[in-house]
mmCIF file of C-alpha atoms and ligand atoms in Angstrom:
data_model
loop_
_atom_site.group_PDB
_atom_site.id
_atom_site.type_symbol
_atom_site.label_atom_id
_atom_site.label_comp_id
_atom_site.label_asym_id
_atom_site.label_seq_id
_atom_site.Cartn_x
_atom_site.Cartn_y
_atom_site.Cartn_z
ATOM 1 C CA UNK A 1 -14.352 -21.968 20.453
ATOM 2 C CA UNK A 2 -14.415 -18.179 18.844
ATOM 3 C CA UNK A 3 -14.581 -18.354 15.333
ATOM 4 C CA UNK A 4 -14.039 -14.571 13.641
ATOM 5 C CA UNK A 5 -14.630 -15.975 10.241
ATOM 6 C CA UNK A 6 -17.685 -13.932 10.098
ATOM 7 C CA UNK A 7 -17.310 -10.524 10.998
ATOM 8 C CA UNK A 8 -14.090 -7.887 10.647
ATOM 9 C CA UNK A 9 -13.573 -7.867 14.582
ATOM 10 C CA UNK A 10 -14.393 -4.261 14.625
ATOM 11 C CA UNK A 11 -11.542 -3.621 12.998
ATOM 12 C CA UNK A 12 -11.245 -0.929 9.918
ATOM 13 C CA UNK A 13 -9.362 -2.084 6.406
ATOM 14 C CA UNK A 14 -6.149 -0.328 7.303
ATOM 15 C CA UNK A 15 -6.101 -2.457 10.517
ATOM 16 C CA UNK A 16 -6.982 -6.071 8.850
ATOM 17 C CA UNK A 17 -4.417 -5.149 6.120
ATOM 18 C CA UNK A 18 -1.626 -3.634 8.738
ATOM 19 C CA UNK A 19 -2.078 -7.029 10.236
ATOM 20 C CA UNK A 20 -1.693 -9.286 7.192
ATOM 21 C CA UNK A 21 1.250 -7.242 6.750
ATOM 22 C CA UNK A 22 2.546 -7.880 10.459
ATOM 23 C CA UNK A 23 2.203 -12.072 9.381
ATOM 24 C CA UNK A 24 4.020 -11.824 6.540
ATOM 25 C CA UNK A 25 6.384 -9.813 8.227
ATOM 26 C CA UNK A 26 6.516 -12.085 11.371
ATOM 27 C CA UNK A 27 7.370 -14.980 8.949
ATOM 28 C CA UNK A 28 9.533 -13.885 6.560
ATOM 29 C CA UNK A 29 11.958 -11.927 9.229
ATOM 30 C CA UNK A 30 12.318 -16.023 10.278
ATOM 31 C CA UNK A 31 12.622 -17.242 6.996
ATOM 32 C CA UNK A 32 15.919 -14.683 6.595
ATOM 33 C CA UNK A 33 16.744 -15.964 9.940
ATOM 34 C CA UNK A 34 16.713 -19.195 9.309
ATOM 35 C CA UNK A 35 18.938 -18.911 5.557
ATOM 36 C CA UNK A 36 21.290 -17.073 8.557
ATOM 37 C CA UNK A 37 21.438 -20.225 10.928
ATOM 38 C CA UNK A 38 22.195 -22.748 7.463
ATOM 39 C CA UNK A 39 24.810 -20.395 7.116
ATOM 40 C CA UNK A 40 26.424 -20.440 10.432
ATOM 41 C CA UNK A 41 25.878 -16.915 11.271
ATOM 42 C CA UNK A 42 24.002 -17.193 13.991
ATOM 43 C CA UNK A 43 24.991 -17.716 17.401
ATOM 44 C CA UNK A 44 22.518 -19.495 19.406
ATOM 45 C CA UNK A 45 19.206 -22.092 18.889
ATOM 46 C CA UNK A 46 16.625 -20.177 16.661
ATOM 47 C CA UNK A 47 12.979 -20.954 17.816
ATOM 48 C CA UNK A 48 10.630 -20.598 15.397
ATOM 49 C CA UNK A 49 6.841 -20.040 15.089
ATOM 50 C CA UNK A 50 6.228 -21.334 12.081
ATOM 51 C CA UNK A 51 2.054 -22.023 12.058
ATOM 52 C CA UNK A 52 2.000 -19.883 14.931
ATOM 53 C CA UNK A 53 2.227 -16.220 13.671
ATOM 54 C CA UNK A 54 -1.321 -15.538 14.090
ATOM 55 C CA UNK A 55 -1.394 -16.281 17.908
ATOM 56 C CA UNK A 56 1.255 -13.772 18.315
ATOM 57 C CA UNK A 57 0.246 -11.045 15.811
ATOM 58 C CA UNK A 58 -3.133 -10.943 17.030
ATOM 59 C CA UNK A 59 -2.486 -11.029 20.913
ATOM 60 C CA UNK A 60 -0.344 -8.513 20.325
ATOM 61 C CA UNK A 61 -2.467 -6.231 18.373
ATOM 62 C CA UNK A 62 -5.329 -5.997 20.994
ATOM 63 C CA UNK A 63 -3.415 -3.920 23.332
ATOM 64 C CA UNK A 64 -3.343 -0.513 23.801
ATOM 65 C CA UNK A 65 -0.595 2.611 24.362
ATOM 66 C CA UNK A 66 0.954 2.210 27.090
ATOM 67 C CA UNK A 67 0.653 -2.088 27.962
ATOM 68 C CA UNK A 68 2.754 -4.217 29.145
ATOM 69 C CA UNK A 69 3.971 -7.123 26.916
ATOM 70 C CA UNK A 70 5.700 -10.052 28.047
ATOM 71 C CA UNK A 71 6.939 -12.132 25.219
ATOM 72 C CA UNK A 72 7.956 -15.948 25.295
ATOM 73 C CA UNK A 73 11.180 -16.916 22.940
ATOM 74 C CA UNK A 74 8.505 -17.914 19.792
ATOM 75 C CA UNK A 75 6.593 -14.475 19.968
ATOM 76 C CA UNK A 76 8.651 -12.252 17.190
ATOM 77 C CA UNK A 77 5.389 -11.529 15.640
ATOM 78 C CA UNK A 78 4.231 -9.828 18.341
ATOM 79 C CA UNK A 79 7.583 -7.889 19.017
ATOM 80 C CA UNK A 80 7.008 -6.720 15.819
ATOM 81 C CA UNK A 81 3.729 -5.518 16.501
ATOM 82 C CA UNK A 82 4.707 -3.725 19.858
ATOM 83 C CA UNK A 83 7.074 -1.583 17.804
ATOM 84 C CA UNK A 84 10.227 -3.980 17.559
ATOM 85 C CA UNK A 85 12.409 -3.459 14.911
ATOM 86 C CA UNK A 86 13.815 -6.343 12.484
ATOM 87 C CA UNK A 87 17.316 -5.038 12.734
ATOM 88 C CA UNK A 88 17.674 -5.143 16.676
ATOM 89 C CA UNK A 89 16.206 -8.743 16.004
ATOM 90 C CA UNK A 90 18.654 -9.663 13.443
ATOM 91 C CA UNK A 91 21.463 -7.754 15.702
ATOM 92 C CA UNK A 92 20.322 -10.343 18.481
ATOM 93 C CA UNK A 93 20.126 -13.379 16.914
ATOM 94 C CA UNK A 94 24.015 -12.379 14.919
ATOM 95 C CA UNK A 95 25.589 -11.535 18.320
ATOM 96 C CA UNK A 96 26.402 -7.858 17.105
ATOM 97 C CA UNK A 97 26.012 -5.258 19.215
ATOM 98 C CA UNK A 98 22.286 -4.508 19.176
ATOM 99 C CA UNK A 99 20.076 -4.037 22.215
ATOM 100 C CA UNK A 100 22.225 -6.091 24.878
ATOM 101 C CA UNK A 101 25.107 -5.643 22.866
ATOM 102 C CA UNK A 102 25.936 -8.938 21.676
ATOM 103 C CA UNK A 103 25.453 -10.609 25.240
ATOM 104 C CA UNK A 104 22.178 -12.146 24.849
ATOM 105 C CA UNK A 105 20.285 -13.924 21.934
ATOM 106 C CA UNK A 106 16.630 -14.080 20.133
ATOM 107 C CA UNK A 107 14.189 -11.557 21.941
ATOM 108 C CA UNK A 108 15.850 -11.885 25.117
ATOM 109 C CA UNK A 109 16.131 -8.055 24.862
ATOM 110 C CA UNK A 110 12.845 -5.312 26.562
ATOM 111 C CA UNK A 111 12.848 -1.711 26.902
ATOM 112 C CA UNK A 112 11.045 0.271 29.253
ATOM 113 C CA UNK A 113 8.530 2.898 27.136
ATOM 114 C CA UNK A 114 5.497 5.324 27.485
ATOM 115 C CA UNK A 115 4.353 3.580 24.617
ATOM 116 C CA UNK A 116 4.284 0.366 26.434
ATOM 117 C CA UNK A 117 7.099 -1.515 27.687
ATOM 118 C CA UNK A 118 8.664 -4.998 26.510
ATOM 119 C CA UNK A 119 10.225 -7.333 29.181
ATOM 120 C CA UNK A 120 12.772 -9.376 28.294
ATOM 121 C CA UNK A 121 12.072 -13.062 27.953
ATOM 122 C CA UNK A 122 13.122 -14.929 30.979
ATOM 123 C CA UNK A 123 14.501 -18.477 30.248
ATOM 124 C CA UNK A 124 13.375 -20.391 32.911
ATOM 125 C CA UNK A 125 9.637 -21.191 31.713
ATOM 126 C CA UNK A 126 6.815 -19.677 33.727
ATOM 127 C CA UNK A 127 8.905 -17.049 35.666
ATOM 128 C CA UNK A 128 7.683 -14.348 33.556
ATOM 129 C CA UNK A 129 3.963 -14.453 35.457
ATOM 130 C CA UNK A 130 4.949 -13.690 39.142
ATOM 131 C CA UNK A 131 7.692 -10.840 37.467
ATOM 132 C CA UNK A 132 4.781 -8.979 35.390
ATOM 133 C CA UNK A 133 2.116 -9.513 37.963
ATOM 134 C CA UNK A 134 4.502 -7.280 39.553
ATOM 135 C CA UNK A 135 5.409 -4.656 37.127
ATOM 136 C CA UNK A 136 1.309 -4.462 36.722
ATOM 137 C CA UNK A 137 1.055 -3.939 40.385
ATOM 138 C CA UNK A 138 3.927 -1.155 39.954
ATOM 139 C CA UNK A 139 1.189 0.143 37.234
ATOM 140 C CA UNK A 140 -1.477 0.269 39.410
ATOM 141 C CA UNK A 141 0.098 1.916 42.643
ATOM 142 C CA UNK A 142 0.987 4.666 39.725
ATOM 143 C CA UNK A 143 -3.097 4.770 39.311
ATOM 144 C CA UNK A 144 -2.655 3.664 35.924
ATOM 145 C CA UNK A 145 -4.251 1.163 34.371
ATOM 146 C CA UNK A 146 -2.205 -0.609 32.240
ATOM 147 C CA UNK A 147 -2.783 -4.024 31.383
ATOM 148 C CA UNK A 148 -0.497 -6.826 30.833
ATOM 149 C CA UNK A 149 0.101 -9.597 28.374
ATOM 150 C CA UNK A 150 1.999 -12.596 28.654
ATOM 151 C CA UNK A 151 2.204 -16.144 26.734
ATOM 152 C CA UNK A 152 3.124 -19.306 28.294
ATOM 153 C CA UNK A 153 3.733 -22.537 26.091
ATOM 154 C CA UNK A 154 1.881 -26.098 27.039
ATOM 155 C CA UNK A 155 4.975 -26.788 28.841
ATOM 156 C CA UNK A 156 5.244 -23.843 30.442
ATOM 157 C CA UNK A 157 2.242 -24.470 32.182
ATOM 158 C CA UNK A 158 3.149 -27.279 34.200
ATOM 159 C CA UNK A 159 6.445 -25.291 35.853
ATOM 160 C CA UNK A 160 6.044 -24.556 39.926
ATOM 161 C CA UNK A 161 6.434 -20.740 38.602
ATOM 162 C CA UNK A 162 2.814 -21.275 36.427
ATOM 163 C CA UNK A 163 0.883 -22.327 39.311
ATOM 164 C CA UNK A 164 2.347 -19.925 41.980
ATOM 165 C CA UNK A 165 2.265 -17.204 40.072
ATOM 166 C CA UNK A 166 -1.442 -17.243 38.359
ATOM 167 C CA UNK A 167 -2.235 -18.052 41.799
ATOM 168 C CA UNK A 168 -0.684 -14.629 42.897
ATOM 169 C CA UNK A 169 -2.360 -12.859 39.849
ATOM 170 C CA UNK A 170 -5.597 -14.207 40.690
ATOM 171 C CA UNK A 171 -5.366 -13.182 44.662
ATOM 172 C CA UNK A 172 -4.175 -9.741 43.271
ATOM 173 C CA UNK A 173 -6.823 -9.158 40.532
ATOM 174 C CA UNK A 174 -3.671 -8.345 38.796
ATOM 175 C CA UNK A 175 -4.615 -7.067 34.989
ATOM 176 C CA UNK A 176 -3.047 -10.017 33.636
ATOM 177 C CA UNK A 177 -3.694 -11.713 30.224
ATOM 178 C CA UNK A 178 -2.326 -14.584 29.894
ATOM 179 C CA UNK A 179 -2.123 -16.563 26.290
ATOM 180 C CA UNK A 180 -1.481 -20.333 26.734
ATOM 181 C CA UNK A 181 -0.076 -21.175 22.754
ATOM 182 C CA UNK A 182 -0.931 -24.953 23.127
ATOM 183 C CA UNK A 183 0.811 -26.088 20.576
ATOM 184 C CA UNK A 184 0.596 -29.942 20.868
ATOM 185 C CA UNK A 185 4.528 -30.010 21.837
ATOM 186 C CA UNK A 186 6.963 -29.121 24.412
ATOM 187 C CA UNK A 187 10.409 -29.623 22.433
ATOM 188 C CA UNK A 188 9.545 -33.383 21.897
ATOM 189 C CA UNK A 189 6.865 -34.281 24.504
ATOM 190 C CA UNK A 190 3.211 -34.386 23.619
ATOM 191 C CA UNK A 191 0.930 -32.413 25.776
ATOM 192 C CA UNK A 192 -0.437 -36.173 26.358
ATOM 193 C CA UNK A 193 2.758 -37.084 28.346
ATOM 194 C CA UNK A 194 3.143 -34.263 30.172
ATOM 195 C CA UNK A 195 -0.410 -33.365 31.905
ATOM 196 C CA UNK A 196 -3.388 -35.905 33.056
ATOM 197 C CA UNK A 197 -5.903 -32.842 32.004
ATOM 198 C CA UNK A 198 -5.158 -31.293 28.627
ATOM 199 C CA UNK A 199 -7.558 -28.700 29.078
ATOM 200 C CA UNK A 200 -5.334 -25.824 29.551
ATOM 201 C CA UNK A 201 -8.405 -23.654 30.187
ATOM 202 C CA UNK A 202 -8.902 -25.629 33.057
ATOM 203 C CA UNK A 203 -6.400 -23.734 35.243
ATOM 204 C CA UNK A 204 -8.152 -20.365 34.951
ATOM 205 C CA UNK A 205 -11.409 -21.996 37.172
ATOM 206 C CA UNK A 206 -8.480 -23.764 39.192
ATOM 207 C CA UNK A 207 -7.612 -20.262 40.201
ATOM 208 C CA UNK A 208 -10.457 -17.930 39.967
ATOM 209 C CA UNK A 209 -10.174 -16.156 37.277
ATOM 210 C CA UNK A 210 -11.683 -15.693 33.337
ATOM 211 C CA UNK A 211 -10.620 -18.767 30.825
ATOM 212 C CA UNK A 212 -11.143 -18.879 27.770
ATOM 213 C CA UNK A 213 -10.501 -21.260 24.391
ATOM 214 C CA UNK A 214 -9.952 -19.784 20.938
ATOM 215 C CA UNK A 215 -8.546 -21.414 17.272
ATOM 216 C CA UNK A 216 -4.850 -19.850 17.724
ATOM 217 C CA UNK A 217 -4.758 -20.231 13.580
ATOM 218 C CA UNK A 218 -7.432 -17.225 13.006
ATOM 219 C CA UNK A 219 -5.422 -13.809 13.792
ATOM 220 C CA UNK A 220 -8.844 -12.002 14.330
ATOM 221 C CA UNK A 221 -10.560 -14.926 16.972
ATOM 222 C CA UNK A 222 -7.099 -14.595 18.804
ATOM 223 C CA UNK A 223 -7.316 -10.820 18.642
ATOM 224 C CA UNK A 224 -10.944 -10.748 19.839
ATOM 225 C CA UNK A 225 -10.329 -12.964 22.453
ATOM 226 C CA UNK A 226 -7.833 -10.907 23.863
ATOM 227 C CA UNK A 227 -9.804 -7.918 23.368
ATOM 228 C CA UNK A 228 -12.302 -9.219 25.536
ATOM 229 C CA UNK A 229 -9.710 -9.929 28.015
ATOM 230 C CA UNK A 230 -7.790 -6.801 28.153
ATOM 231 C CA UNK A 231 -11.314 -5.399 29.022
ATOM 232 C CA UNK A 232 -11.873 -7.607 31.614
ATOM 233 C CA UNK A 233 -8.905 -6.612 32.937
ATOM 234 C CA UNK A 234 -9.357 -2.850 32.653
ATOM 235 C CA UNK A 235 -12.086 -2.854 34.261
ATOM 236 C CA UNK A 236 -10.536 -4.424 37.468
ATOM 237 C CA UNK A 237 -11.722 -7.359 36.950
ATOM 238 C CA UNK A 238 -9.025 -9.778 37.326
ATOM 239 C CA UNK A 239 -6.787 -11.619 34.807
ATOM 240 C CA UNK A 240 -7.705 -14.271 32.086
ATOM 241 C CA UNK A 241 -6.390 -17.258 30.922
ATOM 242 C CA UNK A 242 -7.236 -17.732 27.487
ATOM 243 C CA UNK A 243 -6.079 -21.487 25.315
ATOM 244 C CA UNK A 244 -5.041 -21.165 21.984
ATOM 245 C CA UNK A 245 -4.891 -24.311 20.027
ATOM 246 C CA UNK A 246 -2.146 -24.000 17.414
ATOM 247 C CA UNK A 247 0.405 -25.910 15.914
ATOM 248 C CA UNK A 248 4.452 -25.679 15.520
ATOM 249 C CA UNK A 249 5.107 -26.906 12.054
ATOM 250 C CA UNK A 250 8.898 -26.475 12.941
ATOM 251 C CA UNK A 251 10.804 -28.245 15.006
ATOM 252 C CA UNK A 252 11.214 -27.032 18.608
ATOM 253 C CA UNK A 253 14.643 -25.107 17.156
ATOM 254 C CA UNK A 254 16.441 -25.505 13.588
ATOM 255 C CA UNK A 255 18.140 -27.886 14.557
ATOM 256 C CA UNK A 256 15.380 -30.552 15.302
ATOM 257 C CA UNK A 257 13.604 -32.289 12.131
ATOM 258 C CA UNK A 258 10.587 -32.899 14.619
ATOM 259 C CA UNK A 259 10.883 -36.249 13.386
ATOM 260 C CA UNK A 260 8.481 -37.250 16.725
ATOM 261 C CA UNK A 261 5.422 -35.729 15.477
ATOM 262 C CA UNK A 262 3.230 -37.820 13.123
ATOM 263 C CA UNK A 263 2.980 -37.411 9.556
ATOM 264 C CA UNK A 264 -0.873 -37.086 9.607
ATOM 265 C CA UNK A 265 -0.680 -34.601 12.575
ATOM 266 C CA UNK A 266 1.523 -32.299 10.573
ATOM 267 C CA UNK A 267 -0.763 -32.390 7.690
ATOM 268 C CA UNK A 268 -4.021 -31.855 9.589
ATOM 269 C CA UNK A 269 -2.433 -28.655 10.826
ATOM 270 C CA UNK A 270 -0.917 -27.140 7.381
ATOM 271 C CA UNK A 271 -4.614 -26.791 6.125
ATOM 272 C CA UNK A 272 -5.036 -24.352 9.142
ATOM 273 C CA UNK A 273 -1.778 -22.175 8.043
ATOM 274 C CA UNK A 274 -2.800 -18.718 9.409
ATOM 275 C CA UNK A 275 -1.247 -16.211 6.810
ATOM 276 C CA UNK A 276 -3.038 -18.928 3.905
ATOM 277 C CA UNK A 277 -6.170 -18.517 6.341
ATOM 278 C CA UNK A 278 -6.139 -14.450 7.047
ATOM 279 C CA UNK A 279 -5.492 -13.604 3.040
ATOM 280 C CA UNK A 280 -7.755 -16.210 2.079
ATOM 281 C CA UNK A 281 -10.385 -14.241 4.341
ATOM 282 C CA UNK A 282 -9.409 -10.457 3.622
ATOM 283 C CA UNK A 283 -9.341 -11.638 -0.799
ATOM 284 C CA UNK A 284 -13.016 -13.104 -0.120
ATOM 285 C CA UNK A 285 -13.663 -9.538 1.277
ATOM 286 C CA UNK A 286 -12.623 -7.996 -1.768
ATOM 287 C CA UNK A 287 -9.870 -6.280 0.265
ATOM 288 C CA UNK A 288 -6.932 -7.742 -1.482
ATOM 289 C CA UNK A 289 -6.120 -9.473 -4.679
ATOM 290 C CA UNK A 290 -2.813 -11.345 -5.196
ATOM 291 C CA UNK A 291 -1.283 -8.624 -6.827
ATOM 292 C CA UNK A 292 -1.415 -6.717 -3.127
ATOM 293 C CA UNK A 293 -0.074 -10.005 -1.823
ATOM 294 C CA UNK A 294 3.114 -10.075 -3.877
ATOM 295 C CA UNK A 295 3.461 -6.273 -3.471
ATOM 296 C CA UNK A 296 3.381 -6.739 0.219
ATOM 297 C CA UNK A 297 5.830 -9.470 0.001
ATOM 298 C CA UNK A 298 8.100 -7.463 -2.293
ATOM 299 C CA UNK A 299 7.996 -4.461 0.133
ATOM 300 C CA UNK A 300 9.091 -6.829 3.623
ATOM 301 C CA UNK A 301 11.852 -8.181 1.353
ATOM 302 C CA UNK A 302 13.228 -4.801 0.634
ATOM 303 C CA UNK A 303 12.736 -3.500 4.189
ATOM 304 C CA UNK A 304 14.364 -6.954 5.560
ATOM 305 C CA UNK A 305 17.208 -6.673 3.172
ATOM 306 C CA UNK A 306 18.247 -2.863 4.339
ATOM 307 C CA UNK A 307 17.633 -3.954 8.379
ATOM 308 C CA UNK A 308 19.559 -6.921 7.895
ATOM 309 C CA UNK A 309 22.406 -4.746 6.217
ATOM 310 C CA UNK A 310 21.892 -2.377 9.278
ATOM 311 C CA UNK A 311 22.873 -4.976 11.730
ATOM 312 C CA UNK A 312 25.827 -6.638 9.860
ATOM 313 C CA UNK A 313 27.638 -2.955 10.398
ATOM 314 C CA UNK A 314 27.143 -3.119 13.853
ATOM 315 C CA UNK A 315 30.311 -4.355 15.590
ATOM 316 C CA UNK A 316 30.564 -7.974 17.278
ATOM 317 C CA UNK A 317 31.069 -7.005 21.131
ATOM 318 C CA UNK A 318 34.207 -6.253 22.712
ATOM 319 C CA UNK A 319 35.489 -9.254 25.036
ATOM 320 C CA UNK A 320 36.012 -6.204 27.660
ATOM 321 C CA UNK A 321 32.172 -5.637 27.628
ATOM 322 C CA UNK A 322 31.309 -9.064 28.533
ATOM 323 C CA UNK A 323 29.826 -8.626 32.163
ATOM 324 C CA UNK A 324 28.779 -5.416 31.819
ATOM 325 C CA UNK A 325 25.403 -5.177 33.383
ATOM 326 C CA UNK A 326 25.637 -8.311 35.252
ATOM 327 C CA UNK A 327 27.789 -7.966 38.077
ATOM 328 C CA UNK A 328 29.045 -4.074 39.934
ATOM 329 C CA UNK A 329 32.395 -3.585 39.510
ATOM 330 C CA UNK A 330 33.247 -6.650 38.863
ATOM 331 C CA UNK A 331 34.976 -6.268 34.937
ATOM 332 C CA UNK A 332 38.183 -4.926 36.461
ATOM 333 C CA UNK A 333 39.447 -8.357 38.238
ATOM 334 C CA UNK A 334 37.028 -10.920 36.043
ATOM 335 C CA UNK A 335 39.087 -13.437 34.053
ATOM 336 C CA UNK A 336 35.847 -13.435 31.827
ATOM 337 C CA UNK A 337 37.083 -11.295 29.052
ATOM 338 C CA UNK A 338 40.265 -12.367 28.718
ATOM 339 C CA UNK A 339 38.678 -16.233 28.241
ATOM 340 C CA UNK A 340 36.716 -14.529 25.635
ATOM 341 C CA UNK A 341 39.353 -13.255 23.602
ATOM 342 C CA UNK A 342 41.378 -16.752 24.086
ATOM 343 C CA UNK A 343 38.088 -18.897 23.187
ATOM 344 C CA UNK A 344 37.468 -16.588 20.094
ATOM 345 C CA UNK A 345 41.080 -16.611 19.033
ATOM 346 C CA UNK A 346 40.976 -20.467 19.129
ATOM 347 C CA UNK A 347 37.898 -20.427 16.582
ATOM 348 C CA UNK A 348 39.773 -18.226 14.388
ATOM 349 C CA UNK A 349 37.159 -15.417 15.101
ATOM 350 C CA UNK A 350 37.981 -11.559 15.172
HETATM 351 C C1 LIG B 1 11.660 -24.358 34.067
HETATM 352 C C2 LIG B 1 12.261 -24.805 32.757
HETATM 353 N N1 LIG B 1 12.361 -26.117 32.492
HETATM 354 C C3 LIG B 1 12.896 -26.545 31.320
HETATM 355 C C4 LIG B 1 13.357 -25.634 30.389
HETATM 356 C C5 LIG B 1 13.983 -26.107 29.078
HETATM 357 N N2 LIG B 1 13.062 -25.842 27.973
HETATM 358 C C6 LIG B 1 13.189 -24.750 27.186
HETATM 359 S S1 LIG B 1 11.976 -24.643 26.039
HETATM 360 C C7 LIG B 1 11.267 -26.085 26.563
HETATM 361 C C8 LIG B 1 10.015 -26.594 25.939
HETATM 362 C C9 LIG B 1 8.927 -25.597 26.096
HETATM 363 O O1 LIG B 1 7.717 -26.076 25.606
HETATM 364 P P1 LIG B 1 6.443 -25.175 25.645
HETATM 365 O O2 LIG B 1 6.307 -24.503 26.951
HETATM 366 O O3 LIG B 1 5.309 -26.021 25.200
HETATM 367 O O4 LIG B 1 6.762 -24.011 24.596
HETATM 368 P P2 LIG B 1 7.024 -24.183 23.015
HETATM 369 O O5 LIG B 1 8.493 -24.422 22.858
HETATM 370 O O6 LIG B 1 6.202 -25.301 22.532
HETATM 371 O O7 LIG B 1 6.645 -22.871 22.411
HETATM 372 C C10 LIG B 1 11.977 -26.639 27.629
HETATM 373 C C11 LIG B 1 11.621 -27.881 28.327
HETATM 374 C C12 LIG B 1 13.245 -24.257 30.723
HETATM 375 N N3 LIG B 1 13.649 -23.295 29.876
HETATM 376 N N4 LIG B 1 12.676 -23.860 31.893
HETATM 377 MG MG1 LIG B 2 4.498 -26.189 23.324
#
């Protein structure tokens, strides 16, 4: 396994602390969230990736201008990093109209950008590989070359979709990086009752392509690691599958107390809390004291409480606007919207 615990990753102060900031940010935006879900307010399951931030803040933050990212329903840190903005996040998860205008939930939203595109989370686990094999494949008939990153969870990996499409990437030489976030669970099934060979890793020599394993708790092993990959991948050299051992100290959504996993599991993995493990690390350097950590925490606070205001204001959708973008020319004869306003009239909603 990598272990960054020695060296700055190459990576200058502003970086290290722009990344401790992207942590805090990653769980504190989730925190607010999940006050919002005690509350009622929002409108769907909220996943969180509690114990997981540093997988997706430092996956993220090894691309370059330009990359494709491919985000599973977990991965707000790395949103975050790729430019996404709390307020279309809180706009999602409140059902106002943000960036699908109240019709979809969570980071089921993308846009398409110079600076480097997002696509939107599909649902149905491992689909996302054969669709951004694609878009990369779109990249490279540009003669660009872009390189893409997607995450899979440990349950993920054992869809149809996993196998046909690394298969596909593999064949291709398709610039894909794929992060497996093995994080002991798929909602409540251990990884031991769901594969005969835990070794995630395994799958890249299955295929034919680069694997490799890295601590998914230290931001900077998970960013090297996919450093190293996104080079590999540059360089035409195929995709690479790398296994991140992590841990989801929340339940699969807020609703579940994760009452399944054991006790002693739980506490073996909140020594290894990432943001505890990255501050601990940059204070040691002498690059923060926790003065800078409250200051930093102050600052999200105030920045979460003004994008949080921002997507209140926004309006809930109109029932009219319900299959917009799904179906062509459909809205004029679709009972949808008037079910809409009779289902939201029945729970005494606007
Ligand atoms: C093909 C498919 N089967 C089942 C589901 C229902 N489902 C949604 S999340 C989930 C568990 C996913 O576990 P994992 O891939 O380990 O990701 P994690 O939630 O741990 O991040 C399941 C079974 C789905 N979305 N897609
Ligand atoms: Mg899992």
């Amino acid at each position: 396994m990598t272990n960054a615990a020695n060296s700055d990753a190459g990576l200058e102060r502003e970086q290290l602390l722009e990344i401790q900031r992207h942590l805090r940010l990653n769980r504190m935006i989730e925190e607010r969230l999940a006050s919002l879900y005690r509350q009622g307010a929002i409108k769907a399951g909220l996943f969180r990736s509690l114990g997981q931030e540093g997988c997706s803040v430092g996956g993220a933050y090894a691309l370059e201008r330009g990359d494709i990212f491919a985000p599973m329903i977990r991965n707000i840190g790395a949103v975050l990093v790729r430019g996404g903005r709390p307020r279309d996040l809180f706009a999602q998860y409140l059902g106002r109209s943000g960036p699908t205008g109240g019709r979809d939930t969570g980071v089921h939203y993308g846009w398409i950008s110079d600076e480097g595109s997002m696509l939107a989370v599909i649902s149905m686990l491992g689909d996302m590989i054969p669709v951004i094999v694609g878009a990369l494949l779109a990249e490279r008939m540009r003669g660009r070359r872009t390189v893409g990153l997607n995450f899979i969870g440990d349950g993920g990996v054992s869809t149809g979709a996993f196998h046909e499409g690394l298969n596909l990437a593999c064949v291709l030489k398709a610039p894909l990086v794929l992060i497996v976030e093995n994080n002991q669970y798929a909602y409540s099934t251990p990884v031991s009752r769901q594969t005969a060979n835990p070794r995630f890793v395994d799958r890249a020599r299955a295929y034919g392509c680069r694997g490799e394993e890295v601590d998914g708790t230290d931001v900077l092993a998970v960013y090297q690691a996919t450093r190293r990959a996104c080079e590999h991948a540059r360089r035409g050299a195929g995709p690479s599958l790398i296994e991140a051992h992590l841990f989801r100290m929340s339940g699969h959504t807020e609703h579940d107390d994760a009452s399944y996993v054991p006790p002693e599991m739980r506490e073996e993995w909140a020594r290894r809390d990432p943001i505890a493990r990255f501050e601990q690390y940059l204070v040691e350097r002498g690059m923060i004291d926790q003065h800078a950590i409250d200051s930093v925490i102050q600052d999200i606070d105030r920045h979460l409480q003004a994008e949080l205001a921002e997507a209140k204001a926004l309006p809930f959708p109109e029932a009219d606007s319900t299959i917009d973008g799904v179906y062509a020319d459909l809205r004029v004869s679709s009972p949808v919207p008037r079910l809409v306003r009779e289902w939201r009239k029945a729970r005494g909603e606007p």
